[in-house]
Amino acid sequence: MAFKPANNIQDLQYFGEFGGVNPSISDSSTYTFLSAKTMFDTFEGNADGCYLYSRHSSPSNLYLGEALAAMEGTETANVTASGMGAITPVIMQLCGAGDHIVSSRTIYGGTYAFLKNFTPRFNIETSFVDITKLDVVEATITKNTKVLYCESVSNPLLEVADIKGLSELAKKHNLKLVVDNTFSPLSISPVQLGADVVIHSLTKFINGSSDTVGGVVCGTQEFINDLRNVNDGACMLLGSTMDSLRAASVLKNLRTLHIRMQQHSKNGMYLAKKFESLGLKTVYPGLESHPSHQLFKSMMNPQYGFGGMLTIDVGSLDKANALMELMQEKNLGYLAVSLGFYKTLFSAPGSSTSSEIPEDEQAEMGLSDGLIRFSIGLDADIERTFEMMKACMVELSILDDKKQAELI
Ligand SMILES: *Cc1c(COP(=O)(O)O)cnc(C)c1O
C-alpha cells in the first residue's frame, strides 16, 4: 500500500497526565532519577525512555518529533529551535575538515550563507550547482563529497529537485541526500522518494501562525541518536533546542496542516493561472508552463496540491515595490518575508531573503530585480482577492499595453 502522509498524524494518540486530550507540557529542564545507576546509563545512552536534561530531549519535544516523523515516514525526528538550528547541526554532523558538499545553488539565503561563508572556516567546501541537471550534479561529486543538499521546491525560484534521481546518485557515490522540504510539506515526502534526511523550518507552513521559529530533522533512529549524543552530537553540543512550551504549541498547529495545505494549494493554483492569463511571467509548479511540472506531478501526494508559493516578474524593483505597497494598503496581504501564514505575504527576494547571494550570481540563476515571491494565504474568497490584485496592477500600469488597454 502506498504511504499516506498525514494519516499517520491522525492516528497518533497521546493523553495528558490526567487524561487531558492534549499531552501535558513538560515544564522542566532537568529530571530526577530514582537510582544513581540509571543516571549513569542515561548519560551513556543506554536507558531508553529516561530523560536527562532538556537540551538533550524532553517529553514535549519527543511528541512533536514523533508526529513529524509520522508525517515524513521516518523512524524518528528531532525538533530544534529554528530551521537554521536544524540545518547547521545536520551539516556539521555529516561533514568534517576536508569534506565536500554538492548543493543546489537556489537555496534559502541563510543556508547559502552558511555553506558559502561559514563552513569553509572548518575546511568544508561546497560546490553550488543547477540541481535540475543530474549530469552536472554527478560531475561535481569528488572523492571527498559527503552530502548532496537541496530543497524539494527551491527558494525563491521554485525549481523542483528530482529526489529519486538524486537519491540514486547518492547511493551510487555513498553520499547522504539531505532535503529541505519547507516549501512542500505533505505534498512531497522526500524520504519515500529516497532521501536520507529531511529538514523543515517549522516556522513556515507547518506551524503556520507566524508566531515562532522552529525546525526539525527527520531521519533514522541511528542518525537522530548521533545528533543527540552527549559526546559528539551536533544538536546536543551546538544547543539549538526547542523549548517545551513551544513544542506543545507547534504540535497543536500541526494537526490542521493538511487542511491548510489544501487551501494554500487551491488558492495558489487559482492565482497562478489568473496571473499567467494576464500575461505576467508566473512561476508555479502547478502550471503546465513550469519546466518541472511533470516531475512535481510524478513525486507529489496529489490531495495536497502544488503548494502555496508562487512568483511573478513585474519587470523592475521599482514596480515590484510599488505593487507590494499598494497590495498591502488594500489589505491583500503583508509586505513581509517568511511564508505559510493565513494572510498572503509578499517580498522581493533579490533585495531581501536572497540578498546574501551576490548580484552577479543572482542574475546567473535567473533571480531578477522585478521578482515578487508570494506565499498565498488561506483567503476564503480568492476570486475577490484576484480582482483586487488585478486592479492594483492596472492602477500601476504593470501589465503590458495590450492587456492594460483591454482592462481599463
Ligand atoms: C525559512 C527557511 C529556512 C530557515 O528557517 P528558520 O526557521 O528561519 O531558521 C530554511 N529553509 C527554507 C527553505 C526556509 O524557507
Short mmCIF file of C-alpha atoms and ligand atoms in Angstrom, two decimals:
data_model
loop_
_atom_site.label_atom_id
_atom_site.label_comp_id
_atom_site.label_asym_id
_atom_site.label_seq_id
_atom_site.Cartn_x
_atom_site.Cartn_y
_atom_site.Cartn_z
CA MET A 1 0.00 0.00 0.00
CA ALA A 2 1.23 3.47 -0.84
CA PHE A 3 2.42 5.52 2.08
CA LYS A 4 -0.11 8.19 3.02
CA PRO A 5 1.33 11.12 4.93
CA ALA A 6 -0.85 12.93 7.48
CA ASN A 7 -2.96 9.83 8.04
CA ASN A 8 -0.25 8.81 10.44
CA ILE A 9 -0.64 12.09 12.29
CA GLN A 10 -4.35 11.47 12.66
CA ASP A 11 -3.60 8.09 14.24
CA LEU A 12 -1.25 9.42 16.91
CA GLN A 13 -2.68 9.23 20.40
CA TYR A 14 -1.09 10.88 23.40
CA PHE A 15 -3.03 11.79 26.52
CA GLY A 16 -2.09 14.22 29.25
CA GLU A 17 -1.16 13.04 32.74
CA PHE A 18 -4.78 13.48 33.92
CA GLY A 19 -6.40 12.17 30.77
CA GLY A 20 -6.33 15.53 29.02
CA VAL A 21 -6.85 15.31 25.26
CA ASN A 22 -3.54 17.11 24.80
CA PRO A 23 -0.31 15.74 26.22
CA SER A 24 0.91 17.53 29.34
CA ILE A 25 3.70 20.03 28.77
CA SER A 26 6.97 19.03 30.37
CA ASP A 27 7.95 22.24 32.10
CA SER A 28 11.33 21.08 33.38
CA SER A 29 14.93 21.48 32.34
CA THR A 30 16.15 18.57 34.45
CA TYR A 31 14.78 15.22 35.65
CA THR A 32 15.17 13.20 38.83
CA PHE A 33 16.42 9.62 38.86
CA LEU A 34 15.36 7.02 41.40
CA SER A 35 18.77 5.43 41.28
CA ALA A 36 22.22 6.81 40.57
CA LYS A 37 22.97 3.87 38.29
CA THR A 38 20.15 4.87 35.93
CA MET A 39 21.62 8.35 35.65
CA PHE A 40 24.94 6.90 34.54
CA ASP A 41 23.25 4.62 32.00
CA THR A 42 21.28 7.55 30.61
CA PHE A 43 24.47 9.54 30.05
CA GLU A 44 25.88 6.56 28.23
CA GLY A 45 22.74 6.49 26.07
CA ASN A 46 21.64 3.10 27.45
CA ALA A 47 18.46 3.97 29.36
CA ASP A 48 15.56 4.16 26.94
CA GLY A 49 12.67 6.35 28.00
CA CYS A 50 14.66 8.21 30.65
CA TYR A 51 15.05 11.95 30.42
CA LEU A 52 18.25 13.61 31.44
CA TYR A 53 18.30 17.28 30.62
CA SER A 54 16.05 19.16 28.22
CA ARG A 55 18.78 20.24 25.79
CA HIS A 56 19.09 16.52 25.06
CA SER A 57 15.36 15.71 24.85
CA SER A 58 12.11 16.41 26.63
CA PRO A 59 8.71 14.68 26.51
CA SER A 60 7.04 17.62 24.71
CA ASN A 61 9.77 17.74 22.07
CA LEU A 62 9.54 13.99 21.58
CA TYR A 63 5.76 14.18 20.97
CA LEU A 64 6.23 16.82 18.29
CA GLY A 65 9.19 14.93 16.81
CA GLU A 66 7.19 11.70 16.61
CA ALA A 67 4.30 13.48 14.86
CA LEU A 68 6.66 14.98 12.29
CA ALA A 69 8.38 11.63 11.79
CA ALA A 70 4.93 10.13 11.15
CA MET A 71 4.29 12.85 8.57
CA GLU A 72 7.55 12.21 6.71
CA GLY A 73 7.55 8.45 7.21
CA THR A 74 10.91 8.36 9.00
CA GLU A 75 11.88 6.29 12.04
CA THR A 76 12.11 9.36 14.23
CA ALA A 77 12.88 13.10 14.31
CA ASN A 78 14.49 15.78 16.45
CA VAL A 79 12.93 19.22 16.80
CA THR A 80 15.11 22.32 17.01
CA ALA A 81 14.84 25.98 17.93
CA SER A 82 14.73 27.15 14.28
CA GLY A 83 15.10 25.87 10.73
CA MET A 84 18.73 27.03 10.67
CA GLY A 85 19.08 25.27 14.03
CA ALA A 86 18.20 22.03 12.18
CA ILE A 87 20.25 22.64 9.02
CA THR A 88 23.54 23.65 10.64
CA PRO A 89 23.88 20.66 13.00
CA VAL A 90 22.98 18.21 10.21
CA ILE A 91 25.78 19.61 8.03
CA MET A 92 28.25 19.68 10.93
CA GLN A 93 27.31 16.10 11.92
CA LEU A 94 27.79 14.73 8.41
CA CYS A 95 30.90 16.70 7.42
CA GLY A 96 34.31 17.38 8.91
CA ALA A 97 37.53 19.07 7.78
CA GLY A 98 38.41 18.17 4.20
CA ASP A 99 34.90 17.11 3.24
CA HIS A 100 32.92 18.45 0.30
CA ILE A 101 29.23 19.18 -0.29
CA VAL A 102 27.34 19.42 -3.58
CA SER A 103 24.45 21.81 -3.07
CA SER A 104 21.74 23.31 -5.17
CA ARG A 105 22.57 26.94 -5.94
CA THR A 106 18.97 28.05 -5.38
CA ILE A 107 18.50 27.53 -1.67
CA TYR A 108 17.38 29.58 1.31
CA GLY A 109 19.67 32.61 1.77
CA GLY A 110 20.73 31.62 5.28
CA THR A 111 21.69 28.11 4.18
CA TYR A 112 23.60 29.56 1.24
CA ALA A 113 25.48 31.96 3.53
CA PHE A 114 26.29 29.14 5.96
CA LEU A 115 27.73 26.90 3.24
CA LYS A 116 29.45 29.72 1.35
CA ASN A 117 30.88 31.83 4.21
CA PHE A 118 30.85 29.81 7.41
CA THR A 119 31.70 26.16 6.81
CA PRO A 120 34.91 26.99 4.86
CA ARG A 121 36.33 28.05 8.27
CA PHE A 122 36.15 24.35 9.13
CA ASN A 123 37.66 23.41 5.77
CA ILE A 124 34.32 22.14 4.45
CA GLU A 125 33.90 23.23 0.83
CA THR A 126 30.65 23.45 -1.13
CA SER A 127 30.05 23.43 -4.89
CA PHE A 128 26.82 25.13 -5.90
CA VAL A 129 25.17 23.62 -8.98
CA ASP A 130 21.98 23.68 -11.01
CA ILE A 131 20.25 20.85 -9.13
CA THR A 132 17.86 20.17 -12.01
CA LYS A 133 20.81 18.89 -14.11
CA LEU A 134 21.68 15.45 -12.76
CA ASP A 135 24.69 15.09 -15.07
CA VAL A 136 26.15 18.33 -13.70
CA VAL A 137 25.47 17.18 -10.14
CA GLU A 138 27.26 13.87 -10.77
CA ALA A 139 30.22 15.54 -12.49
CA THR A 140 30.70 17.78 -9.44
CA ILE A 141 30.98 14.88 -6.98
CA THR A 142 34.56 14.29 -5.80
CA LYS A 143 36.14 11.60 -3.64
CA ASN A 144 35.68 13.96 -0.66
CA THR A 145 31.96 14.59 -1.21
CA LYS A 146 29.81 13.53 1.74
CA VAL A 147 26.49 15.31 1.21
CA LEU A 148 24.08 16.17 -1.59
CA TYR A 149 21.96 19.10 -0.40
CA CYS A 150 18.80 20.54 -1.95
CA GLU A 151 15.32 21.88 -1.32
CA SER A 152 12.45 19.86 -2.82
CA VAL A 153 10.99 23.11 -4.12
CA SER A 154 13.64 25.79 -4.07
CA ASN A 155 13.60 29.24 -2.57
CA PRO A 156 12.84 31.57 -4.25
CA LEU A 157 12.86 30.28 -7.85
CA LEU A 158 10.62 27.26 -7.20
CA GLU A 159 12.90 24.86 -9.02
CA VAL A 160 11.96 21.26 -8.34
CA ALA A 161 14.58 18.67 -7.34
CA ASP A 162 14.37 15.18 -8.86
CA ILE A 163 14.65 13.45 -5.49
CA LYS A 164 14.57 9.91 -6.92
CA GLY A 165 17.32 10.73 -9.41
CA LEU A 166 19.42 12.46 -6.75
CA SER A 167 18.97 9.56 -4.35
CA GLU A 168 20.28 7.15 -6.99
CA LEU A 169 23.39 9.34 -7.33
CA ALA A 170 23.72 9.49 -3.55
CA LYS A 171 23.57 5.69 -3.27
CA LYS A 172 25.99 5.17 -6.16
CA HIS A 173 28.60 7.52 -4.62
CA ASN A 174 27.87 6.68 -0.98
CA LEU A 175 26.63 10.17 -0.03
CA LYS A 176 23.82 11.35 2.21
CA LEU A 177 20.96 13.11 0.41
CA VAL A 178 19.68 15.91 2.66
CA VAL A 179 16.45 17.59 1.55
CA ASP A 180 14.91 20.77 2.96
CA ASN A 181 11.17 20.22 2.45
CA THR A 182 9.97 23.53 3.96
CA PHE A 183 8.12 24.70 0.81
CA SER A 184 6.21 21.46 0.22
CA PRO A 185 5.10 19.74 3.43
CA LEU A 186 2.69 16.83 2.79
CA SER A 187 2.76 17.47 -0.98
CA ILE A 188 6.18 15.85 -1.27
CA SER A 189 7.56 13.12 1.01
CA PRO A 190 11.31 13.11 0.28
CA VAL A 191 12.22 10.02 2.32
CA GLN A 192 9.63 7.98 0.43
CA LEU A 193 11.50 9.04 -2.72
CA GLY A 194 14.92 8.03 -1.39
CA ALA A 195 16.24 10.98 0.65
CA ASP A 196 18.27 10.12 3.77
CA VAL A 197 17.46 13.16 5.91
CA VAL A 198 14.56 15.61 5.68
CA ILE A 199 14.64 19.05 7.27
CA HIS A 200 11.86 21.57 7.78
CA SER A 201 11.73 25.10 9.02
CA LEU A 202 8.62 24.69 11.21
CA THR A 203 8.42 28.49 11.17
CA LYS A 204 6.59 28.35 7.82
CA PHE A 205 3.64 26.19 6.76
CA ILE A 206 3.90 23.57 9.48
CA ASN A 207 3.36 25.92 12.41
CA GLY A 208 1.50 28.30 10.12
CA SER A 209 0.81 31.12 12.55
CA SER A 210 3.99 33.19 12.21
CA ASP A 211 4.38 33.34 15.98
CA THR A 212 7.65 31.43 16.36
CA VAL A 213 10.69 29.99 14.67
CA GLY A 214 11.29 26.25 14.84
CA GLY A 215 12.85 23.38 12.93
CA VAL A 216 13.04 19.61 12.65
CA VAL A 217 15.37 16.90 11.38
CA CYS A 218 13.63 13.68 10.30
CA GLY A 219 15.74 10.57 9.75
CA THR A 220 16.78 7.17 11.00
CA GLN A 221 16.94 6.41 14.72
CA GLU A 222 20.69 5.98 14.32
CA PHE A 223 21.22 9.42 12.79
CA ILE A 224 18.96 11.19 15.28
CA ASN A 225 20.77 9.41 18.15
CA ASP A 226 24.06 10.63 16.68
CA LEU A 227 22.77 14.22 16.62
CA ARG A 228 21.76 13.93 20.29
CA ASN A 229 24.87 12.13 21.50
CA VAL A 230 26.23 13.84 24.62
CA ASN A 231 29.83 13.35 23.49
CA ASP A 232 29.78 14.36 19.84
CA GLY A 233 26.21 15.12 18.74
CA ALA A 234 25.83 18.42 16.90
CA CYS A 235 22.28 19.11 18.14
CA MET A 236 23.28 18.40 21.75
CA LEU A 237 26.53 20.37 21.59
CA LEU A 238 25.50 23.34 19.42
CA GLY A 239 22.43 23.70 21.61
CA SER A 240 19.67 24.73 19.19
CA THR A 241 16.98 23.10 21.32
CA MET A 242 13.29 23.95 21.08
CA ASP A 243 11.51 24.98 24.25
CA SER A 244 8.85 22.55 25.57
CA LEU A 245 6.08 25.16 25.73
CA ARG A 246 6.69 25.96 22.09
CA ALA A 247 6.84 22.30 21.05
CA ALA A 248 3.38 21.78 22.58
CA SER A 249 2.07 24.81 20.70
CA VAL A 250 3.51 23.72 17.33
CA LEU A 251 2.05 20.23 17.81
CA LYS A 252 -1.44 21.71 18.11
CA ASN A 253 -1.00 23.70 14.90
CA LEU A 254 0.41 20.69 13.06
CA ARG A 255 -2.93 18.90 13.37
CA THR A 256 -4.60 21.24 10.88
CA LEU A 257 -1.71 21.26 8.40
CA HIS A 258 -3.43 19.01 5.87
CA ILE A 259 -6.46 21.28 5.66
CA ARG A 260 -4.35 24.42 5.46
CA MET A 261 -2.11 22.97 2.73
CA GLN A 262 -5.16 22.08 0.65
CA GLN A 263 -6.42 25.68 0.88
CA HIS A 264 -2.97 27.22 0.25
CA SER A 265 -2.65 25.00 -2.82
CA LYS A 266 -6.15 25.71 -4.08
CA ASN A 267 -5.62 29.48 -3.78
CA GLY A 268 -2.10 29.25 -5.22
CA MET A 269 -3.30 27.35 -8.27
CA TYR A 270 -6.16 29.80 -8.85
CA LEU A 271 -3.95 32.90 -8.66
CA ALA A 272 -1.13 31.38 -10.70
CA LYS A 273 -3.50 30.59 -13.57
CA LYS A 274 -5.06 34.04 -13.40
CA PHE A 275 -1.71 35.86 -13.23
CA GLU A 276 -0.46 33.87 -16.20
CA SER A 277 -3.60 34.74 -18.15
CA LEU A 278 -2.82 38.43 -17.53
CA GLY A 279 0.45 37.89 -19.42
CA LEU A 280 2.62 38.03 -16.29
CA LYS A 281 5.68 35.79 -16.15
CA THR A 282 4.41 33.44 -13.45
CA VAL A 283 6.25 30.56 -11.84
CA TYR A 284 4.18 27.91 -10.00
CA PRO A 285 4.84 24.17 -10.08
CA GLY A 286 1.15 23.53 -10.81
CA LEU A 287 1.30 25.40 -14.14
CA GLU A 288 1.94 23.39 -17.31
CA SER A 289 4.47 26.08 -18.22
CA HIS A 290 6.66 25.22 -15.21
CA PRO A 291 9.73 23.34 -16.51
CA SER A 292 9.35 20.70 -13.80
CA HIS A 293 5.56 20.44 -13.73
CA GLN A 294 5.61 16.77 -14.79
CA LEU A 295 8.39 15.95 -12.34
CA PHE A 296 6.45 17.53 -9.46
CA LYS A 297 3.36 15.59 -10.51
CA SER A 298 5.31 12.35 -10.55
CA MET A 299 6.52 12.91 -6.96
CA MET A 300 3.52 14.53 -5.28
CA ASN A 301 0.81 13.30 -2.95
CA PRO A 302 -1.94 14.71 -5.17
CA GLN A 303 -4.51 15.54 -2.48
CA TYR A 304 -2.25 18.32 -1.12
CA GLY A 305 -1.70 20.11 -4.42
CA PHE A 306 1.23 22.16 -5.69
CA GLY A 307 1.63 24.34 -2.61
CA GLY A 308 1.19 27.97 -1.69
CA MET A 309 4.32 29.54 -3.17
CA LEU A 310 4.42 31.38 -6.49
CA THR A 311 6.45 34.14 -8.12
CA ILE A 312 5.69 36.77 -10.72
CA ASP A 313 8.10 39.07 -12.50
CA VAL A 314 6.86 42.62 -12.90
CA GLY A 315 9.94 43.92 -14.71
CA SER A 316 11.72 46.13 -12.20
CA LEU A 317 12.32 46.52 -8.48
CA ASP A 318 10.52 49.89 -8.50
CA LYS A 319 7.39 48.31 -9.95
CA ALA A 320 7.65 45.37 -7.57
CA ASN A 321 7.92 47.70 -4.58
CA ALA A 322 5.02 49.88 -5.75
CA LEU A 323 2.79 46.84 -6.30
CA MET A 324 3.61 45.31 -2.93
CA GLU A 325 2.96 48.60 -1.12
CA LEU A 326 -0.36 49.07 -2.88
CA MET A 327 -1.48 45.49 -2.23
CA GLN A 328 -0.64 45.95 1.44
CA GLU A 329 -2.59 49.22 1.54
CA LYS A 330 -5.62 47.37 0.12
CA ASN A 331 -5.22 44.69 2.82
CA LEU A 332 -4.48 41.93 0.30
CA GLY A 333 -1.53 40.73 2.32
CA TYR A 334 1.58 41.90 4.10
CA LEU A 335 4.89 43.08 2.73
CA ALA A 336 6.87 40.62 4.81
CA VAL A 337 9.36 37.81 4.42
CA SER A 338 8.55 34.26 5.53
CA LEU A 339 5.69 32.04 4.39
CA GLY A 340 2.85 29.79 5.39
CA PHE A 341 0.71 32.42 7.14
CA TYR A 342 -3.10 32.77 6.85
CA LYS A 343 -2.52 36.13 5.19
CA THR A 344 -0.74 36.36 1.86
CA LEU A 345 2.87 37.50 2.31
CA PHE A 346 4.95 39.07 -0.43
CA SER A 347 8.55 40.21 -0.77
CA ALA A 348 11.14 40.92 -3.45
CA PRO A 349 13.72 38.18 -2.85
CA GLY A 350 16.59 39.93 -4.65
CA SER A 351 16.64 42.69 -2.06
CA SER A 352 15.52 40.65 0.95
CA THR A 353 15.64 36.91 1.65
CA SER A 354 18.20 36.17 -1.07
CA SER A 355 20.32 39.29 -0.59
CA GLU A 356 23.07 37.05 0.83
CA ILE A 357 23.57 35.85 -2.76
CA PRO A 358 25.88 38.24 -4.71
CA GLU A 359 24.19 40.17 -7.54
CA ASP A 360 26.09 38.50 -10.39
CA GLU A 361 25.15 35.07 -9.03
CA GLN A 362 21.54 36.18 -8.65
CA ALA A 363 21.49 37.17 -12.32
CA GLU A 364 23.06 33.87 -13.37
CA MET A 365 20.42 31.82 -11.57
CA GLY A 366 17.58 33.88 -13.03
CA LEU A 367 16.73 35.84 -9.90
CA SER A 368 15.66 39.15 -11.43
CA ASP A 369 15.01 42.52 -9.74
CA GLY A 370 11.31 42.56 -10.56
CA LEU A 371 10.61 39.17 -8.98
CA ILE A 372 7.92 39.09 -6.30
CA ARG A 373 7.61 35.97 -4.16
CA PHE A 374 4.12 35.27 -2.84
CA SER A 375 3.14 32.96 -0.04
CA ILE A 376 -0.56 32.66 -0.80
CA GLY A 377 -2.82 32.86 2.24
CA LEU A 378 -5.92 30.98 3.27
CA ASP A 379 -8.34 33.53 1.73
CA ALA A 380 -11.90 32.22 1.71
CA ASP A 381 -12.78 34.31 -1.37
CA ILE A 382 -9.79 34.04 -3.68
CA GLU A 383 -11.79 35.31 -6.66
CA ARG A 384 -12.28 38.67 -4.92
CA THR A 385 -8.60 38.71 -3.92
CA PHE A 386 -7.61 38.27 -7.55
CA GLU A 387 -9.93 41.01 -8.79
CA MET A 388 -8.46 43.40 -6.24
CA MET A 389 -4.87 42.43 -7.12
CA LYS A 390 -5.65 42.93 -10.79
CA ALA A 391 -7.00 46.41 -10.03
CA CYS A 392 -3.69 47.24 -8.28
CA MET A 393 -1.75 46.07 -11.34
CA VAL A 394 -3.91 48.16 -13.67
CA GLU A 395 -3.58 51.23 -11.44
CA LEU A 396 0.23 50.92 -11.57
CA SER A 397 0.38 50.03 -15.31
CA ILE A 398 2.19 46.77 -14.54
CA LEU A 399 0.60 44.75 -17.32
CA ASP A 400 1.63 45.01 -20.96
CA ASP A 401 -0.01 47.77 -23.05
CA LYS A 402 -2.47 45.50 -24.80
CA LYS A 403 -3.78 43.91 -21.57
CA GLN A 404 -3.84 47.29 -19.90
CA ALA A 405 -5.96 48.74 -22.71
CA GLU A 406 -8.30 45.72 -22.54
CA LEU A 407 -8.86 46.13 -18.81
CA ILE A 408 -9.30 49.87 -18.48
C1 LIG B 1 12.90 29.92 6.49
C2 LIG B 1 13.64 28.83 5.84
C3 LIG B 1 14.74 28.23 6.47
C4 LIG B 1 15.27 28.72 7.80
O1 LIG B 1 14.37 28.52 8.83
P1 LIG B 1 14.31 29.40 10.17
O2 LIG B 1 13.21 28.79 10.93
O3 LIG B 1 14.07 30.82 9.76
O4 LIG B 1 15.64 29.26 10.82
C5 LIG B 1 15.37 27.18 5.84
N1 LIG B 1 14.96 26.74 4.63
C6 LIG B 1 13.91 27.28 4.00
C7 LIG B 1 13.51 26.75 2.67
C8 LIG B 1 13.22 28.35 4.56
O5 LIG B 1 12.19 28.90 3.91
#
